[in-house]
Amino acid sequence: MKTCSLFTAIVLCLAASALGQVEDFDSIKLYTLKNNSGMTVKVTNYGAIITSITVPDRNGKMADIALGYNRVEDYINAVDKPYFGAIVGRYGNRIAKGQFTLNGETYSLAKNNGENHLHGGIIGLDKVVWDATQVSPTKIELTYLAKDHEEGYPGNLNIKVTYTLTNKNQLIVDYLATTDKATPVNLTQHTYFNLKGEGAGTILDHELMLNAKKYTPVDETLIPTGELAAVAGTPFDFTSAKPIGRDINQKDEQLKFGGGFDHNWVLDKNGKENQLTLAAKVYEPESGRVLEISTTEPGIQFYCGNFLDGRLTGKSGKPYVHRGGFCLETQHYPDSPNQPNFPTTILKPGEEYKSTTVFQFSTK
């Protein structure tokens, strides 16, 4: 097969792919955002994927800290579909048994994660070509119309995602959506980070703080039980920063279910629901790089690359080893359409879905 770059996306390269419905292969492009500090973020309109985030370490040495690829077909053909850097939805995370009932009607979705629905289905937002407009050297807007019954969801959903890079090394992700029929919406950004640099080994020495005293335990298929459980006295307590690997091998049923950490934490909003508040902070001692995440969302999924196993080779030519990257996906809770006690994810006609997450990069 002839190789293709993110710039050209030759039809011959993609015709035999699993994209199915996507036809405008030749419109796939790569965009670069760069600020006055030299930080760069690269984005493709295929899946609204962030392909690269290059930031300095404490000595000013630049490195790409986002796992990903140089070629479109690598994103398309990656085993186990890791969702590197993509916008996922229309419902990020899992929906139990691939169905939900809304206004008296039951909707059936693809079961693409065991018996459950994951990240929008077979051809979710991560596998379609978005319309893109680079507004300025530091800002790009991506739009997509998810049509009524696309992947089984009700309603025509108009989505806009905006990536803005500030001169303070902040990457701001703004989400906006409207619908003509009531529908669940839960959008998130699925970048895998390694603050030492992509392909530079495991992330187990990264020190993580999560601003959450509770999390949502899951069953063996990773669907929340409905409980909001205290993290105190468990491996899930990241209220004070600790190395990701410190407690990951403890004998704990929840860790067994996830193969490690792959859970939703309930953020401490302190009465500031729908407002931008601190969710997480990660520090990598070797490089000195720091990532702080603030969000308007009520939850955050922490996933530590449990299913990476060395089969995927990234941009630098190095394999992505087990736990070679982590995700911090700001979100509403998994399976909310089937969990009436969770904050609602139903967007109705006349309403706007609005969400903001800020990734702040620094060093110490």
Coordinates of C-alpha atoms in Angstrom, one line a residue:
M1 CA 0.0 0.0 0.0
K2 CA 1.3 3.4 -0.9
T3 CA 2.0 5.6 2.1
C4 CA 0.3 8.9 2.6
S5 CA 0.9 11.9 4.8
L6 CA -1.5 13.9 6.9
F7 CA -1.3 16.6 4.2
T8 CA -2.3 14.5 1.2
A9 CA -4.3 11.6 2.6
I10 CA -4.3 9.8 -0.8
V11 CA -7.6 8.1 -1.5
L12 CA -5.8 4.9 -2.5
C13 CA -4.3 4.7 1.0
L14 CA -7.7 4.8 2.7
A15 CA -10.1 3.2 0.3
A16 CA -9.6 -0.2 2.0
S17 CA -9.9 1.1 5.5
A18 CA -12.7 0.7 7.9
L19 CA -13.9 4.3 7.5
G20 CA -16.9 3.2 5.5
Q21 CA -19.0 6.3 5.4
V22 CA -16.2 8.8 5.0
E23 CA -15.7 9.9 1.4
D24 CA -13.8 13.2 1.4
F25 CA -10.4 11.7 2.1
D26 CA -8.6 14.3 0.0
S27 CA -9.7 17.0 2.5
I28 CA -7.6 15.7 5.4
K29 CA -5.0 18.2 6.4
L30 CA -2.6 19.0 9.1
Y31 CA -2.6 22.3 10.9
T32 CA 0.1 23.8 13.2
L33 CA -0.5 26.2 16.1
K34 CA 2.5 28.0 17.5
N35 CA 2.8 30.6 20.2
N36 CA 5.4 33.2 21.1
S37 CA 7.1 30.8 23.5
G38 CA 7.8 28.3 20.8
M39 CA 5.3 25.7 22.0
T40 CA 3.6 24.0 19.1
V41 CA 0.4 21.9 18.7
K42 CA -0.4 20.0 15.5
V43 CA -4.0 19.1 14.7
T44 CA -5.6 17.2 11.8
N45 CA -9.2 17.4 10.8
Y46 CA -9.4 13.6 10.7
G47 CA -11.0 12.9 14.0
A48 CA -10.1 16.4 15.3
I49 CA -6.9 14.6 16.4
I50 CA -4.1 16.4 18.2
T51 CA -1.1 14.7 16.6
S52 CA 1.7 16.5 18.5
I53 CA 2.3 18.8 21.5
T54 CA 5.8 20.1 21.8
V55 CA 6.8 21.9 25.0
P56 CA 10.1 22.6 26.8
D57 CA 11.6 20.9 29.8
R58 CA 13.1 22.7 32.8
N59 CA 16.3 23.3 30.7
G60 CA 14.4 24.6 27.7
K61 CA 14.8 21.4 25.7
M62 CA 11.8 20.7 23.5
A63 CA 10.0 17.4 23.2
D64 CA 6.8 16.0 21.8
I65 CA 4.8 14.7 24.7
A66 CA 1.7 13.4 22.9
L67 CA 1.5 9.9 21.7
G68 CA 0.6 9.5 18.0
Y69 CA 1.7 9.0 14.4
N70 CA 3.1 10.8 11.4
R71 CA 0.7 9.1 8.9
V72 CA -3.1 9.1 8.6
E73 CA -3.2 5.4 7.9
D74 CA -1.5 4.6 11.1
Y75 CA -4.3 6.2 13.0
I76 CA -6.8 4.3 10.9
N77 CA -5.2 0.9 11.2
A78 CA -3.9 1.0 14.8
V79 CA -4.6 -2.3 16.6
D80 CA -7.1 -2.0 19.4
K81 CA -8.0 1.5 18.2
P82 CA -6.4 3.5 21.1
Y83 CA -8.0 6.9 20.1
F84 CA -4.7 8.7 20.2
G85 CA -5.3 12.5 20.4
A86 CA -8.9 12.3 19.1
I87 CA -12.2 14.0 20.0
V88 CA -14.4 11.1 21.0
G89 CA -18.2 11.0 21.1
R90 CA -21.0 11.7 20.6
Y91 CA -20.8 9.9 23.9
G92 CA -17.3 9.6 25.3
N93 CA -16.7 6.5 27.5
R94 CA -19.1 3.6 28.0
I95 CA -22.8 3.0 27.7
A96 CA -24.0 -0.2 29.2
K97 CA -25.1 -3.0 26.8
G98 CA -25.1 -0.5 24.0
Q99 CA -28.5 0.9 24.7
F100 CA -30.5 3.6 26.5
T101 CA -34.1 4.8 26.8
L102 CA -35.0 8.4 26.2
N103 CA -38.5 9.9 26.1
G104 CA -40.0 6.4 26.0
E105 CA -37.9 5.2 23.1
T106 CA -35.1 2.7 23.4
Y107 CA -32.0 3.4 21.2
S108 CA -29.6 0.6 20.2
L109 CA -25.9 1.4 19.7
A110 CA -22.9 -0.6 18.6
K111 CA -21.4 -2.9 21.1
N112 CA -17.8 -2.2 20.3
N113 CA -16.3 -2.8 23.8
G114 CA -17.4 -6.3 24.9
E115 CA -21.1 -6.0 25.5
N116 CA -20.9 -2.3 25.9
H117 CA -20.8 0.8 23.7
L118 CA -17.6 2.9 23.8
H119 CA -16.6 6.4 22.6
G120 CA -19.4 6.9 20.1
G121 CA -19.3 3.6 18.2
I122 CA -17.8 2.0 15.2
I123 CA -17.4 5.3 13.3
G124 CA -17.4 7.9 16.1
L125 CA -16.2 11.4 16.0
D126 CA -12.6 10.2 16.1
K127 CA -13.0 8.5 12.6
V128 CA -14.7 11.2 10.5
V129 CA -13.4 14.2 8.6
W130 CA -14.2 17.5 10.3
D131 CA -14.5 20.9 8.6
A132 CA -11.6 23.0 9.8
T133 CA -10.8 26.7 9.8
Q134 CA -7.5 28.0 11.1
V135 CA -8.7 31.3 12.6
S136 CA -5.2 32.5 13.5
P137 CA -1.7 31.1 14.1
T138 CA -2.8 30.0 17.5
K139 CA -6.5 29.0 17.0
I140 CA -8.4 26.4 14.9
E141 CA -12.1 25.7 14.8
L142 CA -13.4 22.2 13.7
T143 CA -17.1 21.5 13.0
Y144 CA -19.0 18.4 12.3
L145 CA -22.7 17.5 11.8
A146 CA -23.5 14.1 13.4
K147 CA -26.7 13.2 11.6
D148 CA -29.9 11.8 13.1
H149 CA -29.4 8.1 13.8
E150 CA -25.7 8.2 13.0
E151 CA -24.2 5.4 15.1
G152 CA -27.7 4.9 16.5
Y153 CA -28.0 8.3 18.3
P154 CA -31.1 10.5 17.9
G155 CA -31.0 14.0 16.5
N156 CA -28.9 16.1 14.1
L157 CA -26.0 17.2 16.4
N158 CA -24.0 20.3 15.2
I159 CA -20.6 20.2 17.0
K160 CA -17.8 22.8 17.1
V161 CA -14.5 22.2 18.8
T162 CA -12.0 25.0 19.1
Y163 CA -8.4 24.6 20.0
T164 CA -6.6 27.7 21.2
L165 CA -2.9 28.0 22.2
T166 CA -2.1 30.9 24.4
N167 CA 1.3 32.5 24.9
K168 CA 1.2 31.2 28.5
N169 CA 1.5 27.6 27.1
Q170 CA -2.2 26.9 27.7
L171 CA -4.1 24.7 25.3
I172 CA -7.8 25.6 25.6
V173 CA -10.4 23.2 24.3
D174 CA -13.9 24.6 23.9
Y175 CA -16.8 22.5 22.9
L176 CA -20.2 23.7 21.6
A177 CA -23.1 21.6 20.3
T178 CA -26.8 22.0 19.5
T179 CA -29.4 19.4 18.5
D180 CA -32.8 19.2 16.9
K181 CA -33.8 16.2 19.0
A182 CA -33.1 15.2 22.6
T183 CA -29.8 13.2 22.7
P184 CA -27.0 12.3 25.1
V185 CA -23.8 14.2 24.5
N186 CA -20.5 13.7 26.3
L187 CA -17.5 15.0 24.3
T188 CA -13.9 14.7 25.5
Q189 CA -10.3 14.9 24.3
H190 CA -8.4 11.7 24.3
T191 CA -4.7 12.6 24.1
Y192 CA -2.2 10.2 25.7
F193 CA 0.6 12.1 27.4
N194 CA 4.1 11.1 28.4
L195 CA 5.8 14.2 29.9
K196 CA 9.3 12.7 29.3
G197 CA 8.5 12.6 25.6
E198 CA 6.4 10.2 23.5
G199 CA 8.0 6.8 23.3
A200 CA 10.3 7.5 26.3
G201 CA 9.2 4.6 28.5
T202 CA 6.5 4.3 31.1
I203 CA 4.6 7.0 32.9
L204 CA 4.6 5.2 36.3
D205 CA 7.1 7.7 37.8
H206 CA 4.8 10.7 36.9
E207 CA 3.4 12.2 40.1
L208 CA -0.4 12.7 39.8
M209 CA -2.9 14.8 41.9
L210 CA -6.6 14.5 41.2
N211 CA -8.9 17.0 42.8
A212 CA -11.4 14.3 43.8
K213 CA -12.4 12.7 47.0
K214 CA -14.7 10.2 45.3
Y215 CA -14.8 8.0 42.2
T216 CA -17.3 5.8 40.4
P217 CA -16.5 2.1 41.0
V218 CA -17.2 -0.2 38.1
D219 CA -18.3 -3.8 37.4
E220 CA -16.1 -6.3 35.6
T221 CA -17.1 -4.7 32.2
L222 CA -16.1 -1.2 33.4
I223 CA -19.7 0.1 33.7
P224 CA -20.2 2.2 36.9
T225 CA -22.2 0.5 39.7
G226 CA -23.9 3.8 40.5
E227 CA -22.0 4.3 43.7
L228 CA -19.9 7.4 44.4
A229 CA -17.2 5.8 46.6
A230 CA -14.6 7.6 48.8
V231 CA -11.1 7.3 47.6
A232 CA -9.6 7.5 51.1
G233 CA -7.8 4.4 52.1
T234 CA -7.8 3.0 48.6
P235 CA -5.3 3.0 45.7
F236 CA -7.6 5.5 44.1
D237 CA -6.6 8.3 46.5
F238 CA -4.7 10.9 44.5
T239 CA -5.9 13.8 46.6
S240 CA -2.2 14.4 47.4
A241 CA 0.3 13.9 44.6
K242 CA 1.9 10.4 44.3
P243 CA 3.7 8.4 41.6
I244 CA 1.2 6.8 39.3
G245 CA 2.9 3.4 39.8
R246 CA 2.9 3.5 43.6
D247 CA -0.3 1.6 44.2
I248 CA -1.1 0.3 40.8
N249 CA -0.2 -3.3 41.6
Q250 CA -2.1 -3.6 44.9
K251 CA -4.5 -6.4 45.2
D252 CA -7.7 -4.5 44.6
E253 CA -10.8 -5.7 42.7
Q254 CA -11.3 -2.3 41.0
L255 CA -7.7 -2.4 39.7
K256 CA -8.2 -5.9 38.5
F257 CA -11.3 -4.9 36.6
G258 CA -9.5 -2.1 34.9
G259 CA -6.1 -3.8 34.5
G260 CA -4.9 -0.7 36.4
F261 CA -6.4 2.7 36.6
D262 CA -9.2 3.2 34.1
H263 CA -11.9 4.9 36.1
N264 CA -13.9 8.1 36.5
W265 CA -13.2 10.5 39.4
V266 CA -15.8 12.8 40.8
L267 CA -14.3 16.2 40.8
D268 CA -14.6 18.4 43.9
K269 CA -16.4 21.4 42.3
N270 CA -17.1 23.0 45.7
G271 CA -20.3 24.6 44.5
K272 CA -18.8 25.7 41.2
E273 CA -20.6 23.4 38.9
N274 CA -20.2 24.3 35.2
Q275 CA -17.3 26.6 36.2
L276 CA -13.7 26.2 35.3
T277 CA -12.0 24.4 38.3
L278 CA -8.8 22.5 38.8
A279 CA -9.1 18.8 38.0
A280 CA -5.6 17.3 37.9
K281 CA -1.9 18.1 38.1
V282 CA 0.9 15.9 36.8
Y283 CA 4.6 16.4 37.4
E284 CA 7.4 14.5 35.7
P285 CA 10.6 14.7 37.9
E286 CA 13.2 13.9 35.2
S287 CA 12.1 16.7 32.8
G288 CA 10.5 19.0 35.3
R289 CA 7.4 19.3 33.0
V290 CA 4.1 20.0 34.7
L291 CA 0.6 19.6 33.3
E292 CA -2.4 21.1 35.0
I293 CA -5.9 20.5 33.8
S294 CA -8.9 22.7 34.6
T295 CA -12.4 22.0 33.4
T296 CA -16.1 22.8 33.6
E297 CA -16.9 19.1 33.6
P298 CA -17.9 17.2 36.7
G299 CA -15.6 14.2 36.2
I300 CA -12.3 13.1 34.8
Q301 CA -11.3 9.6 33.5
F302 CA -7.8 8.7 34.4
Y303 CA -6.5 5.9 32.2
C304 CA -2.8 4.9 32.4
G305 CA -2.2 3.0 29.2
N306 CA -3.1 -0.5 30.5
F307 CA -3.7 -1.8 27.0
L308 CA -0.6 -0.5 25.4
D309 CA 1.7 -3.5 24.8
G310 CA 4.5 -2.5 22.5
R311 CA 2.7 -3.4 19.2
L312 CA 2.1 0.3 18.3
T313 CA 5.2 2.3 17.1
G314 CA 4.9 6.0 17.4
K315 CA 6.3 9.1 15.7
S316 CA 9.9 8.6 17.0
G317 CA 10.0 5.0 15.8
K318 CA 9.9 3.7 19.4
P319 CA 7.2 1.2 20.6
Y320 CA 4.6 2.4 23.0
V321 CA 5.2 0.1 25.9
H322 CA 2.7 -1.0 28.6
R323 CA 1.7 2.1 30.5
G324 CA 3.7 4.3 28.2
G325 CA 1.1 7.1 28.2
F326 CA -1.8 8.4 30.3
C327 CA -5.1 10.0 29.5
L328 CA -7.0 12.5 31.6
E329 CA -10.4 12.8 29.9
T330 CA -12.6 15.5 31.3
Q331 CA -16.2 14.3 31.0
H332 CA -19.6 13.5 32.5
Y333 CA -19.7 10.2 34.2
P334 CA -19.8 6.9 32.1
D335 CA -23.2 5.4 31.4
S336 CA -25.0 8.5 32.5
P337 CA -28.0 7.9 30.1
N338 CA -28.7 4.7 32.2
Q339 CA -27.8 6.2 35.6
P340 CA -30.5 8.6 36.8
N341 CA -28.5 9.6 39.9
F342 CA -25.6 10.9 37.7
P343 CA -25.6 14.4 36.3
T344 CA -27.6 14.4 33.1
T345 CA -26.0 14.3 29.7
I346 CA -29.2 14.9 27.7
L347 CA -29.1 17.9 25.4
K348 CA -32.5 19.2 24.3
P349 CA -33.5 21.3 21.3
G350 CA -33.0 25.0 22.1
E351 CA -30.2 24.3 24.5
E352 CA -26.5 24.6 24.0
Y353 CA -23.9 22.0 25.1
K354 CA -20.9 24.1 26.3
S355 CA -17.8 22.7 27.9
T356 CA -14.2 24.0 28.4
T357 CA -11.0 22.3 29.4
V358 CA -7.6 24.0 29.8
F359 CA -4.3 22.1 29.6
Q360 CA -1.6 24.3 31.2
F361 CA 2.0 23.3 30.6
S362 CA 4.9 24.6 32.7
T363 CA 8.1 23.4 34.5
K364 CA 9.6 23.3 37.9

